[in-house]
PDB file of C-alpha atoms in Angstrom:
ATOM      1  CA  UNK A   1      49.396-174.469  56.695  1.00 49.00           C
ATOM      2  CA  UNK A   2      50.658-175.984  59.924  1.00 56.00           C
ATOM      3  CA  UNK A   3      50.881-179.652  60.709  1.00 73.00           C
ATOM      4  CA  UNK A   4      49.963-180.600  64.242  1.00 83.00           C
ATOM      5  CA  UNK A   5      52.010-183.022  66.318  1.00 84.00           C
ATOM      6  CA  UNK A   6      50.693-186.573  66.140  1.00 83.00           C
ATOM      7  CA  UNK A   7      48.727-186.563  69.413  1.00 87.00           C
ATOM      8  CA  UNK A   8      47.047-183.194  68.798  1.00 93.00           C
ATOM      9  CA  UNK A   9      43.641-182.743  67.179  1.00 95.00           C
ATOM     10  CA  UNK A  10      41.487-179.755  66.321  1.00 96.00           C
ATOM     11  CA  UNK A  11      38.438-178.984  68.470  1.00 96.00           C
ATOM     12  CA  UNK A  12      35.749-176.303  68.263  1.00 96.00           C
ATOM     13  CA  UNK A  13      35.353-173.673  70.962  1.00 97.00           C
ATOM     14  CA  UNK A  14      32.052-171.787  71.123  1.00 96.00           C
ATOM     15  CA  UNK A  15      32.664-168.142  71.931  1.00 96.00           C
ATOM     16  CA  UNK A  16      30.602-165.419  73.492  1.00 96.00           C
ATOM     17  CA  UNK A  17      28.771-163.280  70.897  1.00 94.00           C
ATOM     18  CA  UNK A  18      31.221-161.218  68.822  1.00 92.00           C
ATOM     19  CA  UNK A  19      34.147-162.236  71.044  1.00 95.00           C
ATOM     20  CA  UNK A  20      36.020-164.582  68.705  1.00 95.00           C
ATOM     21  CA  UNK A  21      39.034-162.265  68.381  1.00 94.00           C
ATOM     22  CA  UNK A  22      39.216-161.741  72.155  1.00 96.00           C
ATOM     23  CA  UNK A  23      39.004-165.498  72.740  1.00 97.00           C
ATOM     24  CA  UNK A  24      41.713-166.107  70.140  1.00 96.00           C
ATOM     25  CA  UNK A  25      44.120-163.670  71.797  1.00 97.00           C
ATOM     26  CA  UNK A  26      43.392-165.000  75.302  1.00 97.00           C
ATOM     27  CA  UNK A  27      43.977-168.590  74.146  1.00 97.00           C
ATOM     28  CA  UNK A  28      47.230-167.508  72.461  1.00 96.00           C
ATOM     29  CA  UNK A  29      48.314-165.946  75.778  1.00 96.00           C
ATOM     30  CA  UNK A  30      47.899-169.423  77.307  1.00 96.00           C
ATOM     31  CA  UNK A  31      50.027-170.923  74.490  1.00 95.00           C
ATOM     32  CA  UNK A  32      47.118-172.696  72.748  1.00 96.00           C
ATOM     33  CA  UNK A  33      47.254-173.030  68.960  1.00 94.00           C
ATOM     34  CA  UNK A  34      44.109-171.575  67.387  1.00 95.00           C
ATOM     35  CA  UNK A  35      42.629-171.132  63.942  1.00 95.00           C
ATOM     36  CA  UNK A  36      40.229-168.236  63.450  1.00 94.00           C
ATOM     37  CA  UNK A  37      39.196-167.769  59.788  1.00 92.00           C
ATOM     38  CA  UNK A  38      37.758-164.371  58.924  1.00 90.00           C
ATOM     39  CA  UNK A  39      35.998-162.639  56.040  1.00 83.00           C
ATOM     40  CA  UNK A  40      35.081-159.138  54.976  1.00 78.00           C
ATOM     41  CA  UNK A  41      31.449-158.113  55.361  1.00 78.00           C
ATOM     42  CA  UNK A  42      29.651-154.955  54.309  1.00 72.00           C
ATOM     43  CA  UNK A  43      27.249-153.683  56.972  1.00 75.00           C
ATOM     44  CA  UNK A  44      24.593-151.104  56.189  1.00 75.00           C
ATOM     45  CA  UNK A  45      23.720-148.683  58.964  1.00 79.00           C
ATOM     46  CA  UNK A  46      22.147-145.218  58.777  1.00 82.00           C
ATOM     47  CA  UNK A  47      22.454-145.122  54.954  1.00 78.00           C
ATOM     48  CA  UNK A  48      26.163-145.820  55.143  1.00 81.00           C
ATOM     49  CA  UNK A  49      28.094-148.907  54.150  1.00 76.00           C
ATOM     50  CA  UNK A  50      30.898-150.038  56.414  1.00 80.00           C
ATOM     51  CA  UNK A  51      33.334-152.815  55.627  1.00 80.00           C
ATOM     52  CA  UNK A  52      34.036-154.945  58.663  1.00 84.00           C
ATOM     53  CA  UNK A  53      36.145-157.967  59.419  1.00 87.00           C
ATOM     54  CA  UNK A  54      33.958-160.737  60.843  1.00 87.00           C
ATOM     55  CA  UNK A  55      34.360-164.385  61.757  1.00 89.00           C
ATOM     56  CA  UNK A  56      33.742-166.852  58.946  1.00 87.00           C
ATOM     57  CA  UNK A  57      32.105-169.078  61.568  1.00 90.00           C
ATOM     58  CA  UNK A  58      30.374-166.578  63.884  1.00 92.00           C
ATOM     59  CA  UNK A  59      30.544-167.708  67.498  1.00 95.00           C
ATOM     60  CA  UNK A  60      33.234-170.362  66.944  1.00 96.00           C
ATOM     61  CA  UNK A  61      36.959-170.869  66.540  1.00 95.00           C
ATOM     62  CA  UNK A  62      39.226-173.898  66.362  1.00 96.00           C
ATOM     63  CA  UNK A  63      41.685-174.937  69.101  1.00 97.00           C
ATOM     64  CA  UNK A  64      44.399-177.589  68.779  1.00 96.00           C
ATOM     65  CA  UNK A  65      44.614-179.828  71.842  1.00 96.00           C
ATOM     66  CA  UNK A  66      46.299-182.980  73.056  1.00 95.00           C
ATOM     67  CA  UNK A  67      43.649-184.229  75.494  1.00 93.00           C
ATOM     68  CA  UNK A  68      46.082-186.547  77.282  1.00 92.00           C
ATOM     69  CA  UNK A  69      48.825-183.990  77.936  1.00 91.00           C
ATOM     70  CA  UNK A  70      47.051-180.607  77.892  1.00 89.00           C
ATOM     71  CA  UNK A  71      44.944-178.981  80.571  1.00 91.00           C
ATOM     72  CA  UNK A  72      42.121-178.603  78.069  1.00 93.00           C
ATOM     73  CA  UNK A  73      39.478-177.678  80.695  1.00 94.00           C
ATOM     74  CA  UNK A  74      41.196-174.295  81.051  1.00 95.00           C
ATOM     75  CA  UNK A  75      39.886-173.437  77.563  1.00 96.00           C
ATOM     76  CA  UNK A  76      36.361-173.323  79.046  1.00 95.00           C
ATOM     77  CA  UNK A  77      37.481-170.711  81.588  1.00 95.00           C
ATOM     78  CA  UNK A  78      39.163-168.470  79.035  1.00 96.00           C
ATOM     79  CA  UNK A  79      37.837-164.934  78.594  1.00 97.00           C
ATOM     80  CA  UNK A  80      35.657-164.842  75.479  1.00 97.00           C
ATOM     81  CA  UNK A  81      35.104-168.618  75.363  1.00 97.00           C
ATOM     82  CA  UNK A  82      31.709-170.072  76.229  1.00 97.00           C
ATOM     83  CA  UNK A  83      32.849-173.714  76.111  1.00 96.00           C
ATOM     84  CA  UNK A  84      34.387-176.413  73.983  1.00 96.00           C
ATOM     85  CA  UNK A  85      31.884-178.398  71.918  1.00 95.00           C
ATOM     86  CA  UNK A  86      31.542-181.566  73.935  1.00 94.00           C
ATOM     87  CA  UNK A  87      30.574-185.166  73.296  1.00 91.00           C
ATOM     88  CA  UNK A  88      29.694-186.321  76.787  1.00 92.00           C
ATOM     89  CA  UNK A  89      32.608-185.687  79.129  1.00 92.00           C
ATOM     90  CA  UNK A  90      35.222-184.945  76.454  1.00 93.00           C
ATOM     91  CA  UNK A  91      35.531-182.399  73.628  1.00 95.00           C
ATOM     92  CA  UNK A  92      34.485-183.618  70.185  1.00 95.00           C
ATOM     93  CA  UNK A  93      37.339-183.536  67.670  1.00 94.00           C
ATOM     94  CA  UNK A  94      36.854-181.992  64.245  1.00 94.00           C
ATOM     95  CA  UNK A  95      37.150-184.708  61.567  1.00 92.00           C
ATOM     96  CA  UNK A  96      40.757-185.037  60.432  1.00 90.00           C
ATOM     97  CA  UNK A  97      41.673-182.893  57.457  1.00 89.00           C
ATOM     98  CA  UNK A  98      38.806-180.392  57.751  1.00 90.00           C
ATOM     99  CA  UNK A  99      40.732-177.612  59.511  1.00 92.00           C
ATOM    100  CA  UNK A 100      43.848-178.334  57.490  1.00 92.00           C
ATOM    101  CA  UNK A 101      41.813-177.908  54.292  1.00 87.00           C
ATOM    102  CA  UNK A 102      40.361-174.626  55.579  1.00 88.00           C
ATOM    103  CA  UNK A 103      43.875-173.442  56.458  1.00 90.00           C
ATOM    104  CA  UNK A 104      45.016-174.109  52.893  1.00 87.00           C
ATOM    105  CA  UNK A 105      42.226-171.826  51.668  1.00 83.00           C
ATOM    106  CA  UNK A 106      43.236-169.026  54.066  1.00 86.00           C
ATOM    107  CA  UNK A 107      45.509-166.174  53.045  1.00 84.00           C
ATOM    108  CA  UNK A 108      48.375-164.859  55.182  1.00 85.00           C
ATOM    109  CA  UNK A 109      46.046-162.365  56.928  1.00 84.00           C
ATOM    110  CA  UNK A 110      43.635-165.080  58.089  1.00 85.00           C
ATOM    111  CA  UNK A 111      40.911-164.457  55.489  1.00 84.00           C
ATOM    112  CA  UNK A 112      39.230-167.553  54.101  1.00 79.00           C
ATOM    113  CA  UNK A 113      39.200-167.466  50.307  1.00 75.00           C
ATOM    114  CA  UNK A 114      36.568-169.794  48.936  1.00 65.00           C
ATOM    115  CA  UNK A 115      37.118-170.366  45.283  1.00 60.00           C
ATOM    116  CA  UNK A 116      33.934-171.842  43.912  1.00 59.00           C
ATOM    117  CA  UNK A 117      34.128-172.916  40.332  1.00 73.00           C
ATOM    118  CA  UNK A 118      31.827-170.229  39.004  1.00 79.00           C
ATOM    119  CA  UNK A 119      30.410-170.296  35.497  1.00 82.00           C
ATOM    120  CA  UNK A 120      27.843-168.269  33.546  1.00 86.00           C
ATOM    121  CA  UNK A 121      24.324-169.013  34.731  1.00 88.00           C
ATOM    122  CA  UNK A 122      25.331-169.740  38.357  1.00 88.00           C
ATOM    123  CA  UNK A 123      23.278-168.059  41.064  1.00 89.00           C
ATOM    124  CA  UNK A 124      25.503-165.973  43.317  1.00 87.00           C
ATOM    125  CA  UNK A 125      25.327-163.787  46.422  1.00 86.00           C
ATOM    126  CA  UNK A 126      27.301-160.549  46.532  1.00 86.00           C
ATOM    127  CA  UNK A 127      29.390-160.565  49.731  1.00 82.00           C
ATOM    128  CA  UNK A 128      30.805-157.013  49.954  1.00 77.00           C
ATOM    129  CA  UNK A 129      30.246-153.503  48.721  1.00 78.00           C
ATOM    130  CA  UNK A 130      27.114-151.479  48.046  1.00 80.00           C
ATOM    131  CA  UNK A 131      25.294-154.530  46.652  1.00 81.00           C
ATOM    132  CA  UNK A 132      26.160-156.829  49.576  1.00 81.00           C
ATOM    133  CA  UNK A 133      23.668-159.668  50.151  1.00 82.00           C
ATOM    134  CA  UNK A 134      22.014-159.228  46.775  1.00 85.00           C
ATOM    135  CA  UNK A 135      21.295-162.360  44.769  1.00 88.00           C
ATOM    136  CA  UNK A 136      22.076-162.470  41.087  1.00 89.00           C
ATOM    137  CA  UNK A 137      23.299-164.575  38.220  1.00 91.00           C
ATOM    138  CA  UNK A 138      26.690-164.675  36.525  1.00 88.00           C
ATOM    139  CA  UNK A 139      26.393-163.343  32.997  1.00 89.00           C
ATOM    140  CA  UNK A 140      30.051-163.895  32.089  1.00 87.00           C
ATOM    141  CA  UNK A 141      33.489-164.144  33.640  1.00 82.00           C
ATOM    142  CA  UNK A 142      35.872-161.312  32.758  1.00 77.00           C
ATOM    143  CA  UNK A 143      39.325-162.780  33.246  1.00 69.00           C
ATOM    144  CA  UNK A 144      40.386-164.486  36.454  1.00 66.00           C
ATOM    145  CA  UNK A 145      39.352-161.825  38.914  1.00 75.00           C
ATOM    146  CA  UNK A 146      36.021-160.333  37.808  1.00 82.00           C
ATOM    147  CA  UNK A 147      32.514-161.418  36.893  1.00 84.00           C
ATOM    148  CA  UNK A 148      29.755-159.585  35.082  1.00 88.00           C
ATOM    149  CA  UNK A 149      26.577-160.311  37.008  1.00 90.00           C
ATOM    150  CA  UNK A 150      22.891-159.692  36.420  1.00 90.00           C
ATOM    151  CA  UNK A 151      20.938-158.426  39.423  1.00 88.00           C
ATOM    152  CA  UNK A 152      17.197-158.044  39.812  1.00 80.00           C
ATOM    153  CA  UNK A 153      16.964-154.605  41.371  1.00 76.00           C
ATOM    154  CA  UNK A 154      13.560-152.997  41.976  1.00 75.00           C
ATOM    155  CA  UNK A 155      11.932-155.227  39.348  1.00 75.00           C
ATOM    156  CA  UNK A 156      14.414-154.383  36.620  1.00 80.00           C
ATOM    157  CA  UNK A 157      17.526-156.199  35.478  1.00 84.00           C
ATOM    158  CA  UNK A 158      20.906-154.535  36.024  1.00 86.00           C
ATOM    159  CA  UNK A 159      24.375-155.609  34.884  1.00 87.00           C
ATOM    160  CA  UNK A 160      27.432-154.841  36.965  1.00 88.00           C
ATOM    161  CA  UNK A 161      31.000-156.083  37.225  1.00 87.00           C
ATOM    162  CA  UNK A 162      32.313-157.268  40.590  1.00 86.00           C
ATOM    163  CA  UNK A 163      35.544-158.909  41.793  1.00 83.00           C
ATOM    164  CA  UNK A 164      35.243-162.685  42.112  1.00 80.00           C
ATOM    165  CA  UNK A 165      36.322-162.404  45.758  1.00 76.00           C
ATOM    166  CA  UNK A 166      33.082-160.496  46.405  1.00 80.00           C
ATOM    167  CA  UNK A 167      30.712-163.254  45.274  1.00 83.00           C
ATOM    168  CA  UNK A 168      29.910-166.795  46.312  1.00 80.00           C
ATOM    169  CA  UNK A 169      27.585-169.434  44.957  1.00 81.00           C
ATOM    170  CA  UNK A 170      24.113-169.144  46.365  1.00 77.00           C
ATOM    171  CA  UNK A 171      22.407-172.419  47.278  1.00 69.00           C
ATOM    172  CA  UNK A 172      18.738-171.917  48.069  1.00 59.00           C
ATOM    173  CA  UNK A 173      15.460-173.120  46.611  1.00 49.00           C
ATOM    174  CA  UNK A 174      13.316-170.125  47.551  1.00 45.00           C
ATOM    175  CA  UNK A 175      14.993-166.739  47.389  1.00 41.00           C
ATOM    176  CA  UNK A 176      14.089-163.391  48.860  1.00 44.00           C
ATOM    177  CA  UNK A 177      14.889-160.422  46.689  1.00 43.00           C
ATOM    178  CA  UNK A 178      15.985-157.108  48.169  1.00 43.00           C
ATOM    179  CA  UNK A 179      12.349-156.000  47.856  1.00 43.00           C
ATOM    180  CA  UNK A 180      11.291-158.864  50.142  1.00 43.00           C
ATOM    181  CA  UNK A 181       9.334-160.761  47.480  1.00 41.00           C
ATOM    182  CA  UNK A 182       9.863-164.526  47.536  1.00 42.00           C
ATOM    183  CA  UNK A 183      11.035-165.893  44.218  1.00 44.00           C
ATOM    184  CA  UNK A 184      11.531-169.459  43.102  1.00 42.00           C
ATOM    185  CA  UNK A 185      14.329-168.778  40.625  1.00 41.00           C
ATOM    186  CA  UNK A 186      17.263-166.447  40.585  1.00 42.00           C
ATOM    187  CA  UNK A 187      15.806-164.024  38.059  1.00 43.00           C
ATOM    188  CA  UNK A 188      12.088-164.629  37.803  1.00 38.00           C
TER     189      UNK A 188
END
Protein backbone atom coordinates (compact mmCIF):
# COMPACT_ATOMS: atom_id res chain seq x y z
CA UNK A 1 0.00 0.00 0.00
CA UNK A 2 2.55 2.60 1.03
CA UNK A 3 6.27 2.10 1.23
CA UNK A 4 7.96 3.78 4.15
CA UNK A 5 11.19 5.73 3.81
CA UNK A 6 14.25 3.63 4.59
CA UNK A 7 14.78 4.79 8.19
CA UNK A 8 11.12 4.43 9.21
CA UNK A 9 9.62 1.34 10.82
CA UNK A 10 6.17 0.39 12.04
CA UNK A 11 5.47 0.33 15.78
CA UNK A 12 2.39 -0.57 17.82
CA UNK A 13 0.57 2.00 19.93
CA UNK A 14 -1.77 0.72 22.64
CA UNK A 15 -4.88 2.87 22.81
CA UNK A 16 -7.40 3.64 25.48
CA UNK A 17 -10.47 1.35 25.32
CA UNK A 18 -12.53 2.03 22.18
CA UNK A 19 -10.42 5.08 21.30
CA UNK A 20 -8.50 3.76 18.29
CA UNK A 21 -10.22 6.13 15.84
CA UNK A 22 -9.65 9.13 18.12
CA UNK A 23 -5.98 8.19 18.52
CA UNK A 24 -5.62 7.77 14.76
CA UNK A 25 -7.02 11.23 14.04
CA UNK A 26 -4.94 12.88 16.78
CA UNK A 27 -1.76 11.22 15.48
CA UNK A 28 -2.65 12.34 11.93
CA UNK A 29 -3.01 15.91 13.26
CA UNK A 30 0.61 15.62 14.43
CA UNK A 31 1.65 14.39 10.95
CA UNK A 32 2.31 10.78 12.02
CA UNK A 33 1.61 8.02 9.50
CA UNK A 34 -0.77 5.44 10.97
CA UNK A 35 -2.41 2.20 9.94
CA UNK A 36 -5.72 1.33 11.58
CA UNK A 37 -7.35 -1.78 10.06
CA UNK A 38 -11.06 -2.17 10.74
CA UNK A 39 -13.81 -4.75 10.32
CA UNK A 40 -17.58 -4.93 10.47
CA UNK A 41 -19.11 -6.53 13.55
CA UNK A 42 -22.71 -7.34 14.38
CA UNK A 43 -23.62 -6.47 17.97
CA UNK A 44 -26.76 -7.81 19.60
CA UNK A 45 -28.45 -5.54 22.12
CA UNK A 46 -32.06 -5.50 23.34
CA UNK A 47 -33.14 -8.04 20.67
CA UNK A 48 -31.75 -5.87 17.91
CA UNK A 49 -28.75 -6.42 15.68
CA UNK A 50 -26.54 -3.45 14.92
CA UNK A 51 -23.69 -3.45 12.45
CA UNK A 52 -20.72 -1.53 13.76
CA UNK A 53 -17.27 -0.69 12.51
CA UNK A 54 -14.67 -1.90 15.01
CA UNK A 55 -10.90 -2.20 15.16
CA UNK A 56 -9.46 -5.41 13.76
CA UNK A 57 -6.94 -5.25 16.62
CA UNK A 58 -8.98 -3.81 19.51
CA UNK A 59 -6.89 -1.47 21.64
CA UNK A 60 -4.04 -1.11 19.12
CA UNK A 61 -2.99 0.71 15.97
CA UNK A 62 0.24 0.96 14.01
CA UNK A 63 2.42 4.10 13.82
CA UNK A 64 5.34 4.65 11.43
CA UNK A 65 8.33 6.25 13.13
CA UNK A 66 11.95 7.12 12.50
CA UNK A 67 13.31 6.85 16.05
CA UNK A 68 16.44 8.86 15.23
CA UNK A 69 14.71 11.85 13.62
CA UNK A 70 11.17 11.85 15.07
CA UNK A 71 9.99 13.03 18.46
CA UNK A 72 8.42 9.63 19.06
CA UNK A 73 7.78 10.22 22.80
CA UNK A 74 5.00 12.63 21.81
CA UNK A 75 3.00 9.60 20.64
CA UNK A 76 2.65 8.56 24.30
CA UNK A 77 1.09 11.93 25.14
CA UNK A 78 -1.42 11.85 22.30
CA UNK A 79 -5.12 11.89 23.16
CA UNK A 80 -6.47 8.34 22.87
CA UNK A 81 -3.04 6.68 23.09
CA UNK A 82 -2.05 4.76 26.21
CA UNK A 83 1.56 4.17 25.13
CA UNK A 84 3.81 2.69 22.50
CA UNK A 85 4.66 -0.98 23.05
CA UNK A 86 8.14 -0.78 24.48
CA UNK A 87 11.18 -3.01 24.70
CA UNK A 88 13.07 -1.41 27.56
CA UNK A 89 13.65 2.27 26.82
CA UNK A 90 12.70 2.17 23.13
CA UNK A 91 9.57 1.16 21.19
CA UNK A 92 9.59 -2.36 19.76
CA UNK A 93 9.35 -2.41 15.96
CA UNK A 94 6.86 -4.67 14.21
CA UNK A 95 8.74 -7.31 12.19
CA UNK A 96 9.41 -6.04 8.68
CA UNK A 97 6.74 -6.93 6.15
CA UNK A 98 3.93 -7.64 8.63
CA UNK A 99 2.14 -4.28 8.36
CA UNK A 100 2.84 -4.08 4.65
CA UNK A 101 1.19 -7.49 4.20
CA UNK A 102 -1.82 -6.36 6.25
CA UNK A 103 -2.05 -3.20 4.14
CA UNK A 104 -2.19 -5.30 0.97
CA UNK A 105 -5.19 -7.13 2.42
CA UNK A 106 -6.99 -3.86 3.26
CA UNK A 107 -9.55 -2.28 0.96
CA UNK A 108 -9.67 1.44 0.15
CA UNK A 109 -11.98 2.10 3.15
CA UNK A 110 -9.54 0.58 5.65
CA UNK A 111 -11.34 -2.75 6.12
CA UNK A 112 -9.11 -5.80 6.43
CA UNK A 113 -10.24 -8.52 4.04
CA UNK A 114 -8.90 -11.88 5.12
CA UNK A 115 -9.26 -14.37 2.35
CA UNK A 116 -8.83 -17.78 3.89
CA UNK A 117 -8.77 -20.60 1.42
CA UNK A 118 -12.09 -22.08 2.44
CA UNK A 119 -13.25 -25.50 1.31
CA UNK A 120 -16.17 -27.80 2.11
CA UNK A 121 -15.79 -29.34 5.55
CA UNK A 122 -13.93 -26.34 7.06
CA UNK A 123 -15.15 -25.09 10.42
CA UNK A 124 -16.09 -21.42 10.21
CA UNK A 125 -17.33 -18.57 12.39
CA UNK A 126 -20.00 -16.23 11.05
CA UNK A 127 -18.72 -12.65 11.48
CA UNK A 128 -21.75 -10.46 10.65
CA UNK A 129 -25.50 -10.54 10.41
CA UNK A 130 -28.18 -12.27 12.47
CA UNK A 131 -26.01 -15.38 12.88
CA UNK A 132 -22.88 -13.50 14.00
CA UNK A 133 -20.50 -15.54 16.19
CA UNK A 134 -22.15 -18.84 15.33
CA UNK A 135 -19.88 -21.75 14.50
CA UNK A 136 -20.64 -23.97 11.55
CA UNK A 137 -19.21 -25.99 8.72
CA UNK A 138 -18.96 -25.17 5.02
CA UNK A 139 -21.24 -27.46 3.05
CA UNK A 140 -20.29 -26.07 -0.37
CA UNK A 141 -19.00 -22.94 -2.04
CA UNK A 142 -21.47 -21.19 -4.34
CA UNK A 143 -19.32 -19.22 -6.74
CA UNK A 144 -16.63 -16.82 -5.58
CA UNK A 145 -18.66 -14.80 -3.13
CA UNK A 146 -20.99 -17.13 -1.21
CA UNK A 147 -20.86 -20.29 0.88
CA UNK A 148 -23.59 -22.67 1.91
CA UNK A 149 -22.96 -23.46 5.56
CA UNK A 150 -24.39 -25.93 8.05
CA UNK A 151 -25.12 -24.54 11.51
CA UNK A 152 -26.06 -26.41 14.66
CA UNK A 153 -28.92 -24.30 15.95
CA UNK A 154 -30.90 -25.41 19.01
CA UNK A 155 -29.82 -29.03 18.52
CA UNK A 156 -30.91 -29.21 14.90
CA UNK A 157 -28.93 -28.73 11.71
CA UNK A 158 -29.73 -25.73 9.51
CA UNK A 159 -28.39 -24.79 6.07
CA UNK A 160 -27.98 -21.17 5.07
CA UNK A 161 -26.08 -19.22 2.44
CA UNK A 162 -23.80 -16.38 3.52
CA UNK A 163 -21.32 -14.08 1.74
CA UNK A 164 -17.73 -15.28 2.05
CA UNK A 165 -16.79 -11.90 3.54
CA UNK A 166 -19.02 -12.78 6.52
CA UNK A 167 -17.16 -15.94 7.53
CA UNK A 168 -13.68 -16.85 8.69
CA UNK A 169 -11.99 -20.11 9.53
CA UNK A 170 -12.52 -21.11 13.11
CA UNK A 171 -9.49 -22.57 14.89
CA UNK A 172 -10.42 -24.07 18.24
CA UNK A 173 -10.29 -27.52 19.80
CA UNK A 174 -13.25 -27.16 22.16
CA UNK A 175 -16.18 -25.14 20.88
CA UNK A 176 -19.11 -23.53 22.62
CA UNK A 177 -22.36 -23.64 20.73
CA UNK A 178 -24.88 -20.81 20.94
CA UNK A 179 -26.68 -22.89 23.58
CA UNK A 180 -23.54 -22.83 25.75
CA UNK A 181 -22.84 -26.56 25.50
CA UNK A 182 -19.18 -27.44 25.00
CA UNK A 183 -18.58 -29.57 21.94
CA UNK A 184 -15.43 -31.24 20.73
CA UNK A 185 -16.24 -31.10 17.02
CA UNK A 186 -17.91 -28.57 14.81
CA UNK A 187 -21.16 -30.49 14.41
CA UNK A 188 -21.34 -33.14 17.09
